[in-house]
Amino acid sequence: MRMPKAAMHRPVDPSSLTAPVRPVPLDETDHLAGGRLTIDLAALAANWRSLAARSGPSECAGIVKGDGYGIGLEAATGTLADAGCRTFFAATIAEGLRAKAVVPEAAVYVLNGFPPGAAALVADAGLRPVLGSLEEVEDWAALGRSRGRPLPAALHVDTGMNRLGLARDVATSVAADPELRRHLGLTLLMSHLACADTPDHPLNARQFEAFQAARALFPGVPASLANSAATLALPATHFDLVRPGIAVYGGQAVSKRDNPMRPVAVLEGRIIKIREAGAGESVGYGAAETLSRPSRLAVVGIGYADGFPRAAGSSDATGGAAGWLAGHRVPLVGRVSMDLLVYDVTDVPPGAARRGDWIELFGDHVPVDDVAARAGTIGYEVLTHLGSRFSRDYVGQA
């Protein structure tokens, strides 16, 4: 298993990765799994650098939540640090601790804040909570007061998403309270766009104006509003720091536009068996799809237990996802089972579709967002649901 070279961060201990260390050579390890996940760290670094160039002079952060969007938090964090990233965002305290272990000198923010009683844990670990409620603000200020110094944190203001973040009146009251402010070491003011993937959505303009008003309440505090889509399509929202997530990992961020990012994860499934089936016969559970022609079928050892979406299956009424084999796009046939998929490889030359061969489920030829669309979901969900049963190989360098 190849990991990114050391830079400002501590070398990654392979035992800390979510995927097991390979105890045997790659080819033999692949024999133990029905699917393999190849993660291109060079593509990850290139995507981040591209977004950083687009956002300049604003700083570009690294989002490593969701176990690094499914590729492994430690691998993602180390690679982005090697590429030049100095600010990271995790969702939970546990994720923040894992990221901080890789990049101890970096600023690591915890997007979901902290529960009651956990402020000291966050501070002692050197993490920066994103304060999204008055209760969190008061708890963090109280800790700073007790320690005799303001502690670094981000303040999240809600600008129209109605999720986390301080409402306008609460933010105003915090800004107007000198005693509270004195004990808050605010290093970032942030909000989150609800519709940046649709750049002309009217809510984007309303949120932008609301964020500008919030900035006026906290002059001098660095500001952050842009996610992946806004980094790509809404340059006015870049402010001091952008926070691209899915785009760094190769997913499509802006609807109805070409995706300029390189794929990072390639998922392949191994063919367990090639079989023949006649026209009029059905495939899989529920007889969901009936074959319209004599067909050659490849049974693949991946299913929804591996995180491949069940809704990506096919039926007589609705087409499913497609894979890629030997230069051919091959359609998924029937339902996705717990451990198995079936692809129609009738149009693939027989010698190129054999037991033991690998079909690309998504990656260089089949965008992960295409699979997601067939399942009625988004690429984010597909990536973050990638399971632990895959053989994983990290390739490339930052």
Short mmCIF file of C-alpha atoms in Angstrom, two decimals:
data_model
loop_
_atom_site.label_atom_id
_atom_site.label_comp_id
_atom_site.label_asym_id
_atom_site.label_seq_id
_atom_site.Cartn_x
_atom_site.Cartn_y
_atom_site.Cartn_z
CA MET A 1 0.00 0.00 0.00
CA ARG A 2 1.55 3.30 -1.07
CA MET A 3 0.84 6.35 1.04
CA PRO A 4 1.64 10.03 0.45
CA LYS A 5 5.13 11.25 1.23
CA ALA A 6 5.69 13.05 4.52
CA ALA A 7 5.50 16.83 4.56
CA MET A 8 4.36 19.01 7.44
CA HIS A 9 2.34 16.15 8.85
CA ARG A 10 3.33 13.04 10.71
CA PRO A 11 3.86 9.95 8.55
CA VAL A 12 0.65 7.98 8.28
CA ASP A 13 0.65 4.78 10.30
CA PRO A 14 -0.98 2.25 7.94
CA SER A 15 -2.54 0.52 10.94
CA SER A 16 -4.65 3.62 11.48
CA LEU A 17 -6.33 3.37 8.09
CA THR A 18 -9.88 2.10 7.83
CA ALA A 19 -8.76 -0.50 5.27
CA PRO A 20 -6.50 -3.28 6.57
CA VAL A 21 -2.81 -3.28 5.74
CA ARG A 22 -2.04 -5.70 2.93
CA PRO A 23 -0.44 -8.76 4.58
CA VAL A 24 0.25 -10.31 1.18
CA PRO A 25 1.05 -8.94 -2.30
CA LEU A 26 -1.64 -7.02 -4.15
CA ASP A 27 -2.58 -9.76 -6.58
CA GLU A 28 -3.09 -12.24 -3.75
CA THR A 29 -5.00 -9.73 -1.64
CA ASP A 30 -7.35 -9.10 -4.55
CA HIS A 31 -8.24 -12.79 -4.42
CA LEU A 32 -9.79 -12.22 -1.00
CA ALA A 33 -12.35 -9.64 -2.10
CA GLY A 34 -15.16 -9.43 -4.59
CA GLY A 35 -14.32 -5.83 -5.44
CA ARG A 36 -11.33 -3.54 -5.50
CA LEU A 37 -11.11 0.18 -4.94
CA THR A 38 -8.18 2.03 -6.48
CA ILE A 39 -7.63 5.52 -5.05
CA ASP A 40 -5.55 7.93 -7.12
CA LEU A 41 -3.87 10.26 -4.65
CA ALA A 42 -2.22 12.21 -7.46
CA ALA A 43 -5.67 13.01 -8.86
CA LEU A 44 -6.83 14.08 -5.41
CA ALA A 45 -3.89 16.47 -5.08
CA ALA A 46 -4.37 17.77 -8.62
CA ASN A 47 -8.05 18.48 -7.99
CA TRP A 48 -7.25 20.41 -4.82
CA ARG A 49 -4.53 22.43 -6.55
CA SER A 50 -6.90 23.25 -9.41
CA LEU A 51 -9.53 24.51 -6.97
CA ALA A 52 -6.91 26.43 -5.00
CA ALA A 53 -5.84 28.15 -8.23
CA ARG A 54 -9.44 29.03 -9.05
CA SER A 55 -10.02 30.48 -5.60
CA GLY A 56 -6.82 32.53 -5.33
CA PRO A 57 -6.04 34.69 -3.45
CA SER A 58 -8.50 33.04 -1.07
CA GLU A 59 -7.18 30.10 0.94
CA CYS A 60 -8.44 26.66 -0.10
CA ALA A 61 -9.32 24.28 2.73
CA GLY A 62 -9.51 20.50 2.68
CA ILE A 63 -12.74 18.72 3.64
CA VAL A 64 -12.04 15.26 5.03
CA LYS A 65 -15.38 14.41 6.63
CA GLY A 66 -17.19 11.17 5.83
CA ASP A 67 -13.87 9.26 6.12
CA GLY A 68 -12.41 11.49 3.43
CA TYR A 69 -15.50 11.05 1.25
CA GLY A 70 -15.02 7.31 1.47
CA ILE A 71 -11.37 7.08 0.35
CA GLY A 72 -9.90 7.10 3.87
CA LEU A 73 -9.53 10.14 6.10
CA GLU A 74 -5.84 9.68 6.86
CA ALA A 75 -4.88 9.17 3.21
CA ALA A 76 -6.93 12.20 2.15
CA THR A 77 -5.57 14.43 4.90
CA GLY A 78 -1.95 13.51 4.27
CA THR A 79 -2.25 13.94 0.52
CA LEU A 80 -3.92 17.34 0.78
CA ALA A 81 -1.29 18.48 3.28
CA ASP A 82 1.43 17.43 0.85
CA ALA A 83 -0.36 19.44 -1.85
CA GLY A 84 -0.21 22.57 0.30
CA CYS A 85 -3.44 22.52 2.30
CA ARG A 86 -3.18 24.04 5.79
CA THR A 87 -6.80 24.16 6.97
CA PHE A 88 -9.07 21.12 7.29
CA PHE A 89 -12.69 20.46 8.14
CA ALA A 90 -14.08 17.28 9.71
CA ALA A 91 -17.67 16.63 10.72
CA THR A 92 -17.24 15.06 14.13
CA ILE A 93 -14.79 15.26 17.02
CA ALA A 94 -13.63 11.71 16.28
CA GLU A 95 -12.85 12.66 12.67
CA GLY A 96 -11.13 15.80 13.88
CA LEU A 97 -8.88 13.81 16.18
CA ARG A 98 -7.90 11.50 13.32
CA ALA A 99 -7.09 14.44 11.05
CA LYS A 100 -5.14 16.25 13.77
CA ALA A 101 -3.00 13.16 14.29
CA VAL A 102 -1.91 13.40 10.64
CA VAL A 103 -1.52 17.21 10.48
CA PRO A 104 -0.76 18.38 14.04
CA GLU A 105 0.34 21.85 12.88
CA ALA A 106 -2.76 22.50 10.75
CA ALA A 107 -6.01 24.17 11.74
CA VAL A 108 -8.66 21.45 12.01
CA TYR A 109 -12.28 22.58 12.36
CA VAL A 110 -15.13 20.37 13.59
CA LEU A 111 -18.24 21.25 11.60
CA ASN A 112 -20.77 19.70 13.97
CA GLY A 113 -19.43 21.49 17.03
CA PHE A 114 -19.48 19.62 20.32
CA PRO A 115 -22.04 18.15 22.72
CA PRO A 116 -22.48 19.37 26.31
CA GLY A 117 -19.44 18.62 28.42
CA ALA A 118 -17.05 18.09 25.48
CA ALA A 119 -15.61 21.60 25.11
CA ALA A 120 -12.48 20.80 27.10
CA LEU A 121 -11.85 17.66 25.05
CA VAL A 122 -11.99 19.69 21.84
CA ALA A 123 -9.72 22.42 23.20
CA ASP A 124 -7.17 20.01 24.66
CA ALA A 125 -6.89 18.27 21.29
CA GLY A 126 -6.16 21.56 19.55
CA LEU A 127 -9.32 21.33 17.47
CA ARG A 128 -11.42 24.33 16.47
CA PRO A 129 -15.16 23.84 16.85
CA VAL A 130 -17.60 25.45 14.45
CA LEU A 131 -20.00 27.11 16.87
CA GLY A 132 -23.49 26.75 15.48
CA SER A 133 -25.73 27.56 18.45
CA LEU A 134 -25.84 30.07 21.28
CA GLU A 135 -25.31 27.24 23.76
CA GLU A 136 -22.07 26.26 22.04
CA VAL A 137 -20.94 29.89 21.95
CA GLU A 138 -21.58 30.29 25.66
CA ASP A 139 -19.88 26.99 26.55
CA TRP A 140 -16.82 27.83 24.48
CA ALA A 141 -16.58 31.35 25.90
CA ALA A 142 -16.91 29.98 29.43
CA LEU A 143 -14.03 27.58 28.81
CA GLY A 144 -11.90 30.40 27.44
CA ARG A 145 -12.74 32.52 30.48
CA SER A 146 -11.76 29.70 32.83
CA ARG A 147 -8.43 29.22 31.03
CA GLY A 148 -7.65 32.91 30.90
CA ARG A 149 -7.44 33.17 27.12
CA PRO A 150 -9.79 33.11 24.15
CA LEU A 151 -9.81 29.78 22.34
CA PRO A 152 -9.86 29.58 18.52
CA ALA A 153 -13.16 28.66 16.91
CA ALA A 154 -15.34 29.36 13.89
CA LEU A 155 -18.74 30.99 14.19
CA HIS A 156 -21.45 29.64 11.90
CA VAL A 157 -24.26 32.04 11.01
CA ASP A 158 -27.39 30.77 9.30
CA THR A 159 -28.15 32.70 6.13
CA GLY A 160 -31.17 30.77 4.94
CA MET A 161 -30.45 27.05 5.07
CA ASN A 162 -32.20 26.56 8.43
CA ARG A 163 -29.84 23.88 9.60
CA LEU A 164 -26.85 24.69 11.81
CA GLY A 165 -25.82 28.26 12.51
CA LEU A 166 -26.88 31.28 14.56
CA ALA A 167 -30.02 33.09 13.46
CA ARG A 168 -29.52 36.75 12.54
CA ASP A 169 -30.89 38.08 15.84
CA VAL A 170 -28.75 35.69 17.88
CA ALA A 171 -25.62 36.61 15.91
CA THR A 172 -26.42 40.26 16.49
CA SER A 173 -26.71 39.72 20.23
CA VAL A 174 -23.41 37.82 20.33
CA ALA A 175 -21.68 40.59 18.38
CA ALA A 176 -23.06 43.19 20.77
CA ASP A 177 -21.94 41.40 23.95
CA PRO A 178 -18.38 42.61 24.71
CA GLU A 179 -17.88 40.18 27.59
CA LEU A 180 -18.86 37.21 25.41
CA ARG A 181 -16.75 38.42 22.49
CA ARG A 182 -13.71 38.94 24.72
CA HIS A 183 -13.56 35.24 25.51
CA LEU A 184 -14.22 34.00 21.96
CA GLY A 185 -11.14 33.56 19.80
CA LEU A 186 -13.01 33.77 16.50
CA THR A 187 -10.73 32.72 13.65
CA LEU A 188 -13.44 32.26 11.03
CA LEU A 189 -16.98 33.43 10.27
CA MET A 190 -18.81 31.02 8.02
CA SER A 191 -22.12 30.02 6.49
CA HIS A 192 -23.23 27.43 3.96
CA LEU A 193 -25.00 27.81 0.62
CA ALA A 194 -28.04 25.63 0.06
CA CYS A 195 -28.28 25.90 -3.73
CA ALA A 196 -24.80 26.64 -5.04
CA ASP A 197 -25.03 23.62 -7.36
CA THR A 198 -27.63 25.67 -9.25
CA PRO A 199 -25.73 28.94 -9.65
CA ASP A 200 -28.69 31.04 -10.82
CA HIS A 201 -30.96 29.97 -7.95
CA PRO A 202 -32.34 33.12 -6.24
CA LEU A 203 -31.50 31.81 -2.77
CA ASN A 204 -27.78 32.18 -3.56
CA ALA A 205 -28.12 35.95 -3.86
CA ARG A 206 -30.21 36.18 -0.70
CA GLN A 207 -27.71 34.14 1.27
CA PHE A 208 -24.84 36.21 -0.08
CA GLU A 209 -26.50 39.41 1.11
CA ALA A 210 -27.29 37.89 4.51
CA PHE A 211 -23.68 36.79 4.89
CA GLN A 212 -22.43 40.26 4.01
CA ALA A 213 -24.64 41.62 6.79
CA ALA A 214 -23.20 39.05 9.21
CA ARG A 215 -19.66 40.03 8.22
CA ALA A 216 -20.44 43.61 9.19
CA LEU A 217 -21.24 42.38 12.71
CA PHE A 218 -17.81 40.75 13.07
CA PRO A 219 -15.32 43.02 11.29
CA GLY A 220 -11.84 41.66 10.88
CA VAL A 221 -12.83 38.00 11.24
CA PRO A 222 -11.89 35.95 8.12
CA ALA A 223 -14.96 34.82 6.20
CA SER A 224 -15.90 31.59 4.42
CA LEU A 225 -19.02 30.81 2.39
CA ALA A 226 -18.08 28.86 -0.75
CA ASN A 227 -18.42 25.08 -1.07
CA SER A 228 -17.36 23.09 -4.17
CA ALA A 229 -20.03 24.48 -6.47
CA ALA A 230 -19.50 28.06 -5.33
CA THR A 231 -15.73 27.69 -5.68
CA LEU A 232 -16.28 26.68 -9.30
CA ALA A 233 -19.20 28.89 -10.28
CA LEU A 234 -19.70 31.78 -7.83
CA PRO A 235 -16.39 33.64 -7.43
CA ALA A 236 -18.00 36.51 -5.48
CA THR A 237 -18.55 34.05 -2.61
CA HIS A 238 -14.88 33.11 -2.19
CA PHE A 239 -14.08 35.67 0.54
CA ASP A 240 -11.05 34.60 2.62
CA LEU A 241 -11.38 30.81 2.52
CA VAL A 242 -13.20 28.33 0.30
CA ARG A 243 -14.31 24.89 1.44
CA PRO A 244 -14.59 22.55 -1.57
CA GLY A 245 -15.56 18.98 -0.76
CA ILE A 246 -16.99 16.72 -3.45
CA ALA A 247 -15.05 18.39 -6.26
CA VAL A 248 -11.73 17.54 -4.60
CA TYR A 249 -12.75 13.88 -4.69
CA GLY A 250 -13.70 14.01 -8.36
CA GLY A 251 -17.48 14.31 -8.07
CA GLN A 252 -19.70 16.70 -9.98
CA ALA A 253 -20.46 19.83 -7.98
CA VAL A 254 -22.40 22.04 -10.41
CA SER A 255 -25.55 20.71 -12.03
CA LYS A 256 -25.81 20.55 -15.82
CA ARG A 257 -22.17 21.49 -16.41
CA ASP A 258 -19.17 19.46 -17.46
CA ASN A 259 -17.18 18.21 -14.50
CA PRO A 260 -13.60 19.58 -14.70
CA MET A 261 -12.30 17.35 -11.90
CA ARG A 262 -10.32 14.14 -12.28
CA PRO A 263 -11.85 10.93 -10.88
CA VAL A 264 -10.14 9.86 -7.68
CA ALA A 265 -11.80 6.53 -6.88
CA VAL A 266 -12.18 3.63 -9.30
CA LEU A 267 -14.43 0.79 -8.15
CA GLU A 268 -14.20 -2.57 -9.91
CA GLY A 269 -16.02 -5.82 -9.35
CA ARG A 270 -14.65 -9.24 -10.14
CA ILE A 271 -16.55 -11.57 -12.45
CA ILE A 272 -17.43 -14.75 -10.59
CA LYS A 273 -19.19 -16.49 -13.45
CA ILE A 274 -20.22 -16.03 -17.08
CA ARG A 275 -23.55 -17.60 -17.96
CA GLU A 276 -25.99 -17.72 -20.83
CA ALA A 277 -29.69 -16.89 -20.60
CA GLY A 278 -32.40 -16.91 -23.24
CA ALA A 279 -34.79 -14.24 -24.44
CA GLY A 280 -37.82 -14.07 -22.19
CA GLU A 281 -35.95 -15.26 -19.12
CA SER A 282 -35.64 -13.03 -16.04
CA VAL A 283 -32.61 -12.09 -13.97
CA GLY A 284 -32.32 -11.77 -10.21
CA TYR A 285 -34.72 -11.24 -7.35
CA GLY A 286 -38.32 -10.44 -8.14
CA ALA A 287 -37.85 -11.25 -11.83
CA ALA A 288 -37.49 -7.49 -12.16
CA GLU A 289 -36.01 -7.55 -15.65
CA THR A 290 -36.82 -9.85 -18.56
CA LEU A 291 -34.20 -10.36 -21.25
CA SER A 292 -35.19 -9.21 -24.73
CA ARG A 293 -32.53 -11.31 -26.48
CA PRO A 294 -30.30 -14.29 -25.85
CA SER A 295 -27.70 -12.87 -23.51
CA ARG A 296 -24.32 -13.53 -22.01
CA LEU A 297 -24.27 -12.39 -18.37
CA ALA A 298 -21.41 -11.61 -16.00
CA VAL A 299 -22.13 -12.25 -12.33
CA VAL A 300 -20.01 -9.89 -10.20
CA GLY A 301 -19.13 -10.26 -6.51
CA ILE A 302 -20.33 -6.86 -5.24
CA GLY A 303 -23.69 -5.85 -3.81
CA TYR A 304 -25.42 -3.43 -1.52
CA ALA A 305 -23.55 -4.91 1.46
CA ASP A 306 -20.49 -3.27 -0.10
CA GLY A 307 -22.25 0.08 -0.36
CA PHE A 308 -23.23 -0.19 -4.03
CA PRO A 309 -26.73 1.35 -4.17
CA ARG A 310 -29.56 -1.13 -4.48
CA ALA A 311 -31.61 1.47 -6.31
CA ALA A 312 -29.09 1.42 -9.18
CA GLY A 313 -30.57 -1.87 -10.36
CA SER A 314 -32.57 -2.35 -13.53
CA SER A 315 -36.10 -3.49 -14.33
CA ASP A 316 -38.36 -3.85 -17.32
CA ALA A 317 -39.63 -0.32 -16.60
CA THR A 318 -36.40 1.45 -15.72
CA GLY A 319 -32.82 1.12 -16.86
CA GLY A 320 -30.09 0.79 -14.27
CA ALA A 321 -26.47 1.78 -13.93
CA ALA A 322 -23.82 0.67 -16.39
CA GLY A 323 -20.30 -0.64 -16.01
CA TRP A 324 -17.28 -0.72 -18.31
CA LEU A 325 -15.45 -3.75 -19.64
CA ALA A 326 -12.89 -4.02 -22.43
CA GLY A 327 -13.95 -0.79 -24.12
CA HIS A 328 -17.66 -1.53 -23.86
CA ARG A 329 -20.35 0.01 -21.71
CA VAL A 330 -22.21 -2.91 -20.13
CA PRO A 331 -25.66 -2.46 -18.56
CA LEU A 332 -26.60 -3.71 -15.12
CA VAL A 333 -29.38 -6.29 -15.35
CA GLY A 334 -32.00 -6.87 -12.66
CA ARG A 335 -31.86 -6.00 -8.99
CA VAL A 336 -28.73 -5.36 -6.97
CA SER A 337 -28.42 -8.16 -4.42
CA MET A 338 -26.61 -8.07 -1.10
CA ASP A 339 -23.42 -9.57 -2.55
CA LEU A 340 -23.96 -9.84 -6.30
CA LEU A 341 -24.55 -7.80 -9.46
CA VAL A 342 -25.25 -9.01 -12.98
CA TYR A 343 -24.08 -7.20 -16.12
CA ASP A 344 -25.03 -7.90 -19.73
CA VAL A 345 -21.76 -8.55 -21.56
CA THR A 346 -23.32 -9.92 -24.73
CA ASP A 347 -21.65 -7.25 -26.86
CA VAL A 348 -18.19 -7.79 -25.33
CA PRO A 349 -15.93 -10.23 -27.21
CA PRO A 350 -16.03 -13.58 -25.36
CA GLY A 351 -12.30 -13.54 -24.72
CA ALA A 352 -12.60 -10.18 -22.94
CA ALA A 353 -15.29 -11.24 -20.49
CA ARG A 354 -14.11 -14.19 -18.45
CA ARG A 355 -14.25 -15.50 -14.94
CA GLY A 356 -11.80 -13.50 -12.83
CA ASP A 357 -11.87 -10.37 -15.01
CA TRP A 358 -12.79 -6.98 -13.54
CA ILE A 359 -15.66 -4.71 -14.52
CA GLU A 360 -15.40 -1.00 -13.72
CA LEU A 361 -18.49 0.00 -11.75
CA PHE A 362 -17.45 3.65 -11.67
CA GLY A 363 -14.26 5.55 -12.24
CA ASP A 364 -12.40 6.59 -15.39
CA HIS A 365 -15.08 5.51 -17.88
CA VAL A 366 -18.28 5.56 -15.81
CA PRO A 367 -18.58 8.70 -13.66
CA VAL A 368 -19.68 8.03 -10.11
CA ASP A 369 -22.40 10.63 -10.64
CA ASP A 370 -23.88 8.53 -13.48
CA VAL A 371 -24.26 5.58 -11.11
CA ALA A 372 -25.71 7.89 -8.48
CA ALA A 373 -28.23 9.38 -10.90
CA ARG A 374 -29.47 5.90 -11.83
CA ALA A 375 -29.98 5.25 -8.13
CA GLY A 376 -31.85 8.51 -7.60
CA THR A 377 -29.11 9.90 -5.38
CA ILE A 378 -25.86 11.90 -5.60
CA GLY A 379 -22.21 11.01 -5.94
CA TYR A 380 -21.55 12.10 -2.36
CA GLU A 381 -23.72 9.26 -1.05
CA VAL A 382 -22.18 6.62 -3.28
CA LEU A 383 -18.64 7.57 -2.29
CA THR A 384 -19.29 7.85 1.43
CA HIS A 385 -21.08 4.47 1.47
CA LEU A 386 -18.10 2.56 0.11
CA GLY A 387 -17.75 -0.49 2.33
CA SER A 388 -14.89 -2.22 4.09
CA ARG A 389 -14.95 -5.44 2.05
CA PHE A 390 -13.09 -3.99 -0.93
CA SER A 391 -9.43 -4.55 -1.56
CA ARG A 392 -8.01 -1.00 -1.47
CA ASP A 393 -4.94 0.26 -3.28
CA TYR A 394 -3.59 3.80 -2.93
CA VAL A 395 -1.64 4.87 -6.01
CA GLY A 396 0.03 8.08 -7.10
CA GLN A 397 1.72 10.78 -5.09
CA ALA A 398 0.82 14.36 -4.21
#
